[in-house]
Tab-separated table of C-alpha atoms in Angstrom:
chain	number	residue	atom	x	y	z
E	966	UNK	CA	0.309	0.051	0.041
E	967	UNK	CA	1.219	3.431	-0.860
E	968	UNK	CA	2.477	5.932	1.983
E	969	UNK	CA	-0.163	8.590	0.942
E	970	UNK	CA	-3.178	6.207	1.258
E	971	UNK	CA	-2.003	4.803	4.564
E	972	UNK	CA	-1.351	8.311	5.842
E	973	UNK	CA	-4.791	9.290	4.754
E	974	UNK	CA	-6.336	6.686	6.611
E	975	UNK	CA	-4.247	7.269	9.590
E	976	UNK	CA	-5.487	10.933	9.614
E	977	UNK	CA	-8.864	9.820	9.270
E	978	UNK	CA	-8.955	7.474	12.236
E	979	UNK	CA	-7.146	10.123	14.308
E	980	UNK	CA	-9.669	12.725	13.581
E	981	UNK	CA	-12.640	10.252	14.411
E	982	UNK	CA	-11.257	8.629	17.339
E	983	UNK	CA	-10.026	11.848	18.837
E	984	UNK	CA	-13.745	13.124	19.245
E	985	UNK	CA	-14.596	13.914	22.742
E	986	UNK	CA	-18.003	15.764	22.368
E	987	UNK	CA	-20.907	16.190	20.088
E	988	UNK	CA	-19.903	19.865	19.322
E	989	UNK	CA	-16.479	18.333	17.927
E	990	UNK	CA	-18.723	15.650	16.150
E	991	UNK	CA	-20.625	18.729	14.608
E	992	UNK	CA	-17.445	20.536	13.557
E	993	UNK	CA	-16.065	17.557	11.891
E	994	UNK	CA	-19.415	16.875	9.778
E	995	UNK	CA	-19.741	20.525	9.253
E	996	UNK	CA	-23.428	20.237	10.386
E	997	UNK	CA	-25.691	22.080	13.094
E	998	UNK	CA	-26.109	20.506	16.477
E	999	UNK	CA	-30.068	20.637	16.572
E	1000	UNK	CA	-29.883	19.092	13.119
E	1001	UNK	CA	-27.868	16.576	13.860
E	1002	UNK	CA	-29.828	15.627	17.311
E	1003	UNK	CA	-33.169	15.850	15.217
E	1004	UNK	CA	-31.915	13.248	12.494
E	1005	UNK	CA	-30.859	10.798	15.562
E	1006	UNK	CA	-34.101	11.059	17.386
E	1007	UNK	CA	-36.445	11.066	14.246
E	1008	UNK	CA	-34.438	9.263	11.576
E	1009	UNK	CA	-36.164	9.714	8.057
E	1010	UNK	CA	-36.395	6.183	6.486
E	1011	UNK	CA	-38.087	4.918	3.632
E	1012	UNK	CA	-39.007	1.312	3.945
E	1013	UNK	CA	-39.662	-1.111	0.924
E	1014	UNK	CA	-38.983	-4.915	-0.138
E	1015	UNK	CA	-37.029	-6.343	-2.933
E	1016	UNK	CA	-37.117	-10.032	-4.112
E	1017	UNK	CA	-34.213	-12.283	-2.922
E	1018	UNK	CA	-32.579	-14.453	-5.570
E	1019	UNK	CA	-33.443	-17.539	-3.652
E	1020	UNK	CA	-37.191	-16.545	-2.937
E	1021	UNK	CA	-38.770	-14.422	-0.457
E	1022	UNK	CA	-38.360	-10.523	0.009
E	1023	UNK	CA	-35.738	-8.594	1.554
E	1024	UNK	CA	-36.714	-5.505	3.714
E	1025	UNK	CA	-34.662	-2.256	2.880
E	1026	UNK	CA	-34.640	0.650	4.873
E	1027	UNK	CA	-33.158	3.618	2.849
E	1028	UNK	CA	-32.172	6.662	4.861
E	1029	UNK	CA	-33.656	10.178	3.688
E	1030	UNK	CA	-31.236	12.615	2.051
E	1031	UNK	CA	-29.836	14.610	5.026
E	1032	UNK	CA	-29.585	11.350	7.038
E	1033	UNK	CA	-27.652	9.730	4.104
E	1034	UNK	CA	-25.371	12.378	3.797
E	1035	UNK	CA	-24.369	12.262	7.361
E	1036	UNK	CA	-23.874	8.538	7.414
E	1037	UNK	CA	-21.826	8.767	4.152
E	1038	UNK	CA	-19.352	11.183	5.954
E	1039	UNK	CA	-19.358	8.860	9.005
E	1040	UNK	CA	-18.773	5.787	6.745
E	1041	UNK	CA	-15.495	7.424	5.521
E	1042	UNK	CA	-14.011	7.637	9.054
E	1043	UNK	CA	-15.367	4.250	10.171
E	1044	UNK	CA	-13.851	2.706	7.052
E	1045	UNK	CA	-10.366	4.066	7.823
E	1046	UNK	CA	-10.737	2.881	11.424
E	1047	UNK	CA	-11.468	-0.708	10.438
E	1048	UNK	CA	-9.309	-0.593	7.347
E	1049	UNK	CA	-6.046	-0.003	9.664
E	1050	UNK	CA	-7.034	-3.157	12.034
E	1051	UNK	CA	-9.456	-5.336	9.953
E	1052	UNK	CA	-9.689	-9.012	10.749
E	1053	UNK	CA	-7.549	-11.300	8.847
E	1054	UNK	CA	-10.732	-13.067	7.817
E	1055	UNK	CA	-12.793	-10.249	6.394
E	1056	UNK	CA	-12.844	-9.916	2.783
E	1057	UNK	CA	-16.367	-7.832	2.099
E	1058	UNK	CA	-16.909	-4.290	3.025
E	1059	UNK	CA	-13.162	-3.411	3.212
E	1060	UNK	CA	-11.976	-0.217	1.285
E	1061	UNK	CA	-9.878	-0.968	-1.691
E	1062	UNK	CA	-6.320	0.343	-2.000
E	1063	UNK	CA	-4.189	0.419	-5.197
E	1064	UNK	CA	-1.037	-1.473	-4.972
E	1065	UNK	CA	-2.105	-3.213	-1.603
E	1066	UNK	CA	-0.477	-6.684	-1.461
E	1067	UNK	CA	-3.486	-7.517	0.895
E	1068	UNK	CA	-6.598	-6.541	-1.325
E	1069	UNK	CA	-9.667	-7.643	0.071
E	1070	UNK	CA	-12.567	-8.196	-2.501
E	1071	UNK	CA	-14.804	-11.077	-3.634
E	1072	UNK	CA	-12.147	-12.329	-6.030
E	1073	UNK	CA	-9.130	-12.487	-3.312
E	1074	UNK	CA	-11.778	-14.150	-0.814
E	1075	UNK	CA	-12.396	-16.897	-3.596
E	1076	UNK	CA	-8.629	-17.231	-4.236
E	1077	UNK	CA	-7.998	-17.990	-0.741
E	1078	UNK	CA	-9.442	-21.526	-1.016
E	1079	UNK	CA	-8.022	-22.531	-4.241
E	1080	UNK	CA	-6.057	-26.021	-3.858
E	1081	UNK	CA	-8.150	-27.453	-1.118
E	1082	UNK	CA	-9.898	-30.785	-1.358
E	1083	UNK	CA	-12.734	-29.890	0.824
E	1084	UNK	CA	-14.928	-27.008	1.231
E	1085	UNK	CA	-17.720	-25.891	3.866
E	1086	UNK	CA	-19.780	-22.573	3.275
E	1087	UNK	CA	-22.304	-21.087	5.712
E	1088	UNK	CA	-24.534	-17.978	5.091
E	1089	UNK	CA	-25.746	-15.867	8.135
E	1090	UNK	CA	-29.379	-15.065	8.112
E	1091	UNK	CA	-30.718	-11.364	8.358
E	1092	UNK	CA	-27.038	-10.333	8.785
E	1093	UNK	CA	-27.367	-6.445	9.398
E	1094	UNK	CA	-30.550	-6.859	11.379
E	1095	UNK	CA	-28.736	-9.100	13.675
E	1096	UNK	CA	-26.396	-6.266	14.717
E	1097	UNK	CA	-28.330	-4.259	17.455
E	1098	UNK	CA	-28.076	-0.793	18.749
E	1099	UNK	CA	-26.540	-2.136	21.810
E	1100	UNK	CA	-23.811	-3.668	20.083
E	1101	UNK	CA	-22.987	-0.605	18.157
E	1102	UNK	CA	-23.057	1.446	21.154
E	1103	UNK	CA	-20.493	-1.244	22.733
E	1104	UNK	CA	-18.298	-0.919	19.573
E	1105	UNK	CA	-18.409	2.938	19.917
E	1106	UNK	CA	-17.469	2.529	23.679
E	1107	UNK	CA	-14.368	0.331	23.165
E	1108	UNK	CA	-11.120	0.572	21.194
E	1109	UNK	CA	-10.264	2.071	18.847
E	1110	UNK	CA	-12.970	4.675	19.541
E	1111	UNK	CA	-13.396	4.900	23.522
E	1112	UNK	CA	-15.983	7.717	22.885
E	1113	UNK	CA	-17.556	8.805	26.129
E	1114	UNK	CA	-20.686	10.823	27.543
E	1115	UNK	CA	-23.451	11.846	25.048
E	1116	UNK	CA	-21.128	11.126	21.670
E	1117	UNK	CA	-21.371	7.295	21.653
E	1118	UNK	CA	-25.543	7.389	22.338
E	1119	UNK	CA	-26.044	10.040	19.642
E	1120	UNK	CA	-23.832	7.962	17.000
E	1121	UNK	CA	-25.740	4.852	17.719
E	1122	UNK	CA	-29.073	7.035	17.160
E	1123	UNK	CA	-27.587	7.985	13.754
E	1124	UNK	CA	-26.365	4.559	12.668
E	1125	UNK	CA	-29.040	2.158	13.767
E	1126	UNK	CA	-32.913	2.147	12.929
E	1127	UNK	CA	-35.562	0.102	15.157
E	1128	UNK	CA	-32.722	-1.057	17.196
E	1129	UNK	CA	-30.555	-2.702	14.624
E	1130	UNK	CA	-28.461	-1.881	11.548
E	1131	UNK	CA	-30.685	-0.933	8.812
E	1132	UNK	CA	-30.232	-2.580	5.481
E	1133	UNK	CA	-29.617	0.368	3.474
E	1134	UNK	CA	-27.383	2.943	5.288
E	1135	UNK	CA	-23.912	3.197	3.761
E	1136	UNK	CA	-22.559	2.801	7.545
E	1137	UNK	CA	-23.979	-0.727	8.042
E	1138	UNK	CA	-21.466	-2.799	6.041
E	1139	UNK	CA	-18.405	-1.283	8.078
E	1140	UNK	CA	-20.181	-1.548	11.413
E	1141	UNK	CA	-21.102	-5.367	10.440
E	1142	UNK	CA	-17.466	-5.951	10.153
E	1143	UNK	CA	-16.730	-4.236	13.542
E	1144	UNK	CA	-19.487	-6.467	14.863
E	1145	UNK	CA	-17.900	-9.642	13.564
E	1146	UNK	CA	-14.410	-8.910	15.033
E	1147	UNK	CA	-14.768	-11.417	17.865
E	1148	UNK	CA	-16.585	-13.986	15.553
E	1149	UNK	CA	-13.604	-13.666	13.118
E	1150	UNK	CA	-11.015	-14.059	15.816
E	1151	UNK	CA	-12.574	-17.211	17.467
E	1152	UNK	CA	-13.093	-18.836	14.000
E	1153	UNK	CA	-9.695	-18.046	12.851
E	1154	UNK	CA	-8.261	-19.562	15.924
E	1155	UNK	CA	-10.221	-22.628	15.407
E	1156	UNK	CA	-9.358	-22.626	11.535
E	1157	UNK	CA	-5.635	-22.460	12.448
E	1158	UNK	CA	-5.917	-25.421	15.014
E	1159	UNK	CA	-7.542	-27.563	12.621
E	1160	UNK	CA	-5.413	-26.655	9.495
E	1161	UNK	CA	-8.451	-24.987	7.657
E	1162	UNK	CA	-8.442	-21.698	5.765
E	1163	UNK	CA	-11.240	-19.476	7.020
E	1164	UNK	CA	-12.728	-16.133	5.002
E	1165	UNK	CA	-15.975	-14.245	5.390
E	1166	UNK	CA	-17.266	-11.909	2.824
E	1167	UNK	CA	-20.158	-10.145	4.594
E	1168	UNK	CA	-22.476	-12.893	5.704
E	1169	UNK	CA	-20.833	-15.444	3.187
E	1170	UNK	CA	-18.398	-17.563	5.386
E	1171	UNK	CA	-16.053	-20.222	3.631
E	1172	UNK	CA	-13.784	-22.987	5.259
E	1173	UNK	CA	-11.373	-25.231	3.372
E	1174	UNK	CA	-8.995	-27.829	3.877
E	1175	UNK	CA	-7.646	-31.166	2.975
E	1176	UNK	CA	-9.701	-33.346	5.413
E	1177	UNK	CA	-13.585	-33.931	5.467
E	1178	UNK	CA	-15.718	-31.485	7.739
E	1179	UNK	CA	-17.007	-33.953	10.057
E	1180	UNK	CA	-20.661	-33.412	11.822
E	1181	UNK	CA	-18.880	-32.876	14.945
E	1182	UNK	CA	-16.537	-30.087	13.621
E	1183	UNK	CA	-19.307	-28.401	11.544
E	1184	UNK	CA	-21.543	-28.299	14.905
E	1185	UNK	CA	-18.781	-26.657	16.539
E	1186	UNK	CA	-18.718	-24.063	14.096
E	1187	UNK	CA	-22.357	-23.329	14.135
E	1188	UNK	CA	-22.423	-23.204	18.018
E	1189	UNK	CA	-19.775	-20.532	17.970
E	1190	UNK	CA	-21.469	-18.550	15.296
E	1191	UNK	CA	-24.683	-18.490	17.536
E	1192	UNK	CA	-22.578	-17.784	20.675
E	1193	UNK	CA	-21.663	-14.691	18.775
E	1194	UNK	CA	-25.190	-13.727	18.293
E	1195	UNK	CA	-25.442	-14.582	14.467
E	1196	UNK	CA	-27.819	-17.239	12.865
E	1197	UNK	CA	-26.516	-19.743	10.633
E	1198	UNK	CA	-29.089	-20.311	7.641
E	1199	UNK	CA	-29.724	-23.808	7.610
E	1200	UNK	CA	-30.615	-24.087	3.855
E	1201	UNK	CA	-27.205	-22.482	2.713
E	1202	UNK	CA	-24.723	-24.802	4.712
E	1203	UNK	CA	-22.967	-26.771	1.956
E	1204	UNK	CA	-20.264	-29.164	1.977
E	1205	UNK	CA	-18.116	-29.898	-1.296
E	1206	UNK	CA	-15.645	-32.875	-1.541
E	1207	UNK	CA	-12.800	-34.018	-3.801
E	1208	UNK	CA	-15.027	-34.582	-6.923
E	1209	UNK	CA	-17.561	-31.524	-6.397
E	1210	UNK	CA	-17.448	-28.449	-8.304
E	1211	UNK	CA	-16.554	-26.060	-5.418
E	1212	UNK	CA	-18.374	-22.452	-5.337
E	1213	UNK	CA	-17.267	-19.593	-3.187
E	1214	UNK	CA	-19.258	-16.282	-2.898
E	1215	UNK	CA	-20.551	-17.112	-6.579
E	1216	UNK	CA	-17.130	-18.033	-8.213
E	1217	UNK	CA	-16.103	-21.411	-9.436
E	1218	UNK	CA	-12.838	-22.852	-8.155
E	1219	UNK	CA	-10.676	-24.925	-10.492
E	1220	UNK	CA	-7.117	-24.515	-11.076
E	1221	UNK	CA	-8.240	-20.899	-10.770
E	1222	UNK	CA	-11.037	-18.500	-9.849
E	1223	UNK	CA	-13.726	-18.252	-12.556
E	1224	UNK	CA	-17.381	-17.484	-13.294
E	1225	UNK	CA	-19.664	-20.133	-12.670
E	1226	UNK	CA	-20.663	-22.225	-15.597
E	1227	UNK	CA	-23.520	-20.537	-17.401
E	1228	UNK	CA	-23.043	-16.987	-15.963
E	1229	UNK	CA	-21.990	-15.303	-19.200
E	1230	UNK	CA	-24.990	-17.217	-21.032
E	1231	UNK	CA	-27.475	-16.202	-18.678
E	1232	UNK	CA	-25.999	-12.711	-18.659
E	1233	UNK	CA	-26.343	-12.616	-22.352
E	1234	UNK	CA	-30.075	-13.852	-22.044
E	1235	UNK	CA	-30.707	-11.028	-19.596
E	1236	UNK	CA	-29.356	-8.345	-21.783
E	1237	UNK	CA	-31.479	-9.527	-24.671
E	1238	UNK	CA	-34.419	-9.619	-22.556
E	1239	UNK	CA	-33.485	-6.067	-21.283
E	1240	UNK	CA	-33.412	-5.182	-25.149
E	1241	UNK	CA	-36.637	-6.727	-26.102
E	1242	UNK	CA	-38.301	-4.963	-22.995
E	1243	UNK	CA	-36.809	-1.426	-23.750
E	1244	UNK	CA	-38.035	-1.771	-27.322
E	1245	UNK	CA	-41.596	-2.857	-26.572
E	1246	UNK	CA	-41.795	0.028	-23.792
E	1247	UNK	CA	-40.670	2.586	-26.241
E	1248	UNK	CA	-43.149	1.203	-28.765
E	1249	UNK	CA	-45.670	1.736	-26.267
E	1250	UNK	CA	-45.048	5.241	-25.617
E	1251	UNK	CA	-43.494	4.829	-22.028
E	1252	UNK	CA	-40.298	6.327	-21.370
E	1253	UNK	CA	-39.571	4.509	-17.954
E	1254	UNK	CA	-41.066	2.118	-15.593
E	1255	UNK	CA	-39.441	1.230	-12.101
E	1256	UNK	CA	-39.301	-2.241	-12.470
E	1257	UNK	CA	-37.410	-2.338	-15.659
E	1258	UNK	CA	-34.880	0.481	-14.360
E	1259	UNK	CA	-34.260	-1.966	-11.339
E	1260	UNK	CA	-33.847	-4.893	-13.844
E	1261	UNK	CA	-31.343	-2.847	-15.738
E	1262	UNK	CA	-29.436	-1.950	-12.687
E	1263	UNK	CA	-29.396	-5.796	-11.807
E	1264	UNK	CA	-28.040	-6.582	-15.413
E	1265	UNK	CA	-25.330	-3.825	-15.270
E	1266	UNK	CA	-24.234	-4.908	-11.763
E	1267	UNK	CA	-23.876	-8.612	-12.975
E	1268	UNK	CA	-21.905	-7.354	-15.931
E	1269	UNK	CA	-19.627	-5.248	-14.016
E	1270	UNK	CA	-19.133	-8.445	-11.659
E	1271	UNK	CA	-17.993	-10.358	-14.878
E	1272	UNK	CA	-15.678	-7.511	-15.952
E	1273	UNK	CA	-13.932	-7.608	-12.362
E	1274	UNK	CA	-13.510	-11.363	-12.447
E	1275	UNK	CA	-12.574	-11.648	-16.192
E	1276	UNK	CA	-10.823	-8.557	-16.753
E	1277	UNK	CA	-12.132	-5.469	-18.556
E	1278	UNK	CA	-10.199	-6.378	-22.015
E	1279	UNK	CA	-11.768	-10.071	-21.978
E	1280	UNK	CA	-13.334	-10.418	-25.498
E	1281	UNK	CA	-16.523	-11.817	-24.147
E	1282	UNK	CA	-16.795	-9.321	-21.529
E	1283	UNK	CA	-16.414	-6.640	-24.508
E	1284	UNK	CA	-18.996	-8.265	-26.488
E	1285	UNK	CA	-21.493	-8.122	-23.580
E	1286	UNK	CA	-20.808	-4.843	-22.500
E	1287	UNK	CA	-21.281	-3.449	-26.307
E	1288	UNK	CA	-24.696	-5.524	-26.186
E	1289	UNK	CA	-25.733	-3.934	-22.752
E	1290	UNK	CA	-25.023	-0.496	-24.116
E	1291	UNK	CA	-27.199	-1.145	-27.393
E	1292	UNK	CA	-29.980	-2.563	-25.209
E	1293	UNK	CA	-29.891	0.404	-22.984
E	1294	UNK	CA	-29.547	3.066	-25.730
E	1295	UNK	CA	-31.788	1.875	-28.627
E	1296	UNK	CA	-31.837	4.289	-31.688
E	1297	UNK	CA	-34.119	7.214	-31.235
E	1298	UNK	CA	-35.657	6.832	-34.598
E	1299	UNK	CA	-37.076	3.640	-33.508
E	1300	UNK	CA	-39.083	5.066	-30.478
E	1301	UNK	CA	-42.800	5.100	-31.036
E	1302	UNK	CA	-45.378	7.726	-29.914
E	1303	UNK	CA	-44.483	9.306	-26.621
E	1304	UNK	CA	-46.673	9.473	-23.967
E	1305	UNK	CA	-47.055	12.708	-21.513
E	1306	UNK	CA	-47.014	10.252	-18.592
E	1307	UNK	CA	-43.502	9.335	-19.277
E	1308	UNK	CA	-42.163	12.814	-18.658
E	1309	UNK	CA	-40.815	13.794	-15.144
E	1310	UNK	CA	-42.821	16.729	-13.897
E	1311	UNK	CA	-40.542	17.518	-11.014
E	1312	UNK	CA	-38.899	20.880	-12.154
């Protein structure tokens, strides 16, 4: 990691962890004390649900503009603090740094398990919602923060909603990593004793080794997870043996890390579906609908993931990228009649 980046994180950590009062916090965030206390006491959130990939719905709690701005600023300092003392097991929600030999992301997470004969994957249920306000308060009272008096309570109110981490706040990911420090420490110690490799990408936990994961050891892992206040998802406990295709956070492990089989073909089908849908929508005179925009964002995210794994210069990725651009930007002369309902009237 370059010295300038490390210095920036050190400065951010020092500024934030050195706060001793609410007034100092207001100066750091360049905001009024009454405004900050109002956001803490009456946090503006919009709640809605989105479908999960495996069925069911996920509750999203999105903070309103002013609160989201404050949380965005807090996230910068929290990320710097976590980056400088991150768990050896944590690979998700960790800031990326150019030229860092220990980069943490979904790709490097999967690479840690290459060449292992056996693999165990465990997912956690309601990950963010499992972290309570009391836990966040405890995080703020302990190192590296050591906040005192009214400050930790105010921050806990700004960072939680309905007594827990909200799924949708920019600060929830890094706070979930702080909340998992003891879990990561205990599981890493167990893994070291048993000659396993353990990593955690958000709520996806992976263990690998060259001996089978017997029932007793798996139960020990599950018991430890519960002791730390998290709940394993019984439907997503998966064991892989020598002859099984091994998958870690959606990536296939062979002699290298690659996309799962069929990923690119499915992505191509999704891009074609997007193209057909937008063409039909334009012919009907509709300029935008919410679900189509959501679908477009999903396809864009999956395309970006493919580019990250394959490399931006990969021929197939370039083809899919061009197809997505064409699908998202149909020629103007092909538009049908335009309905007045399609125009945004919030001037």
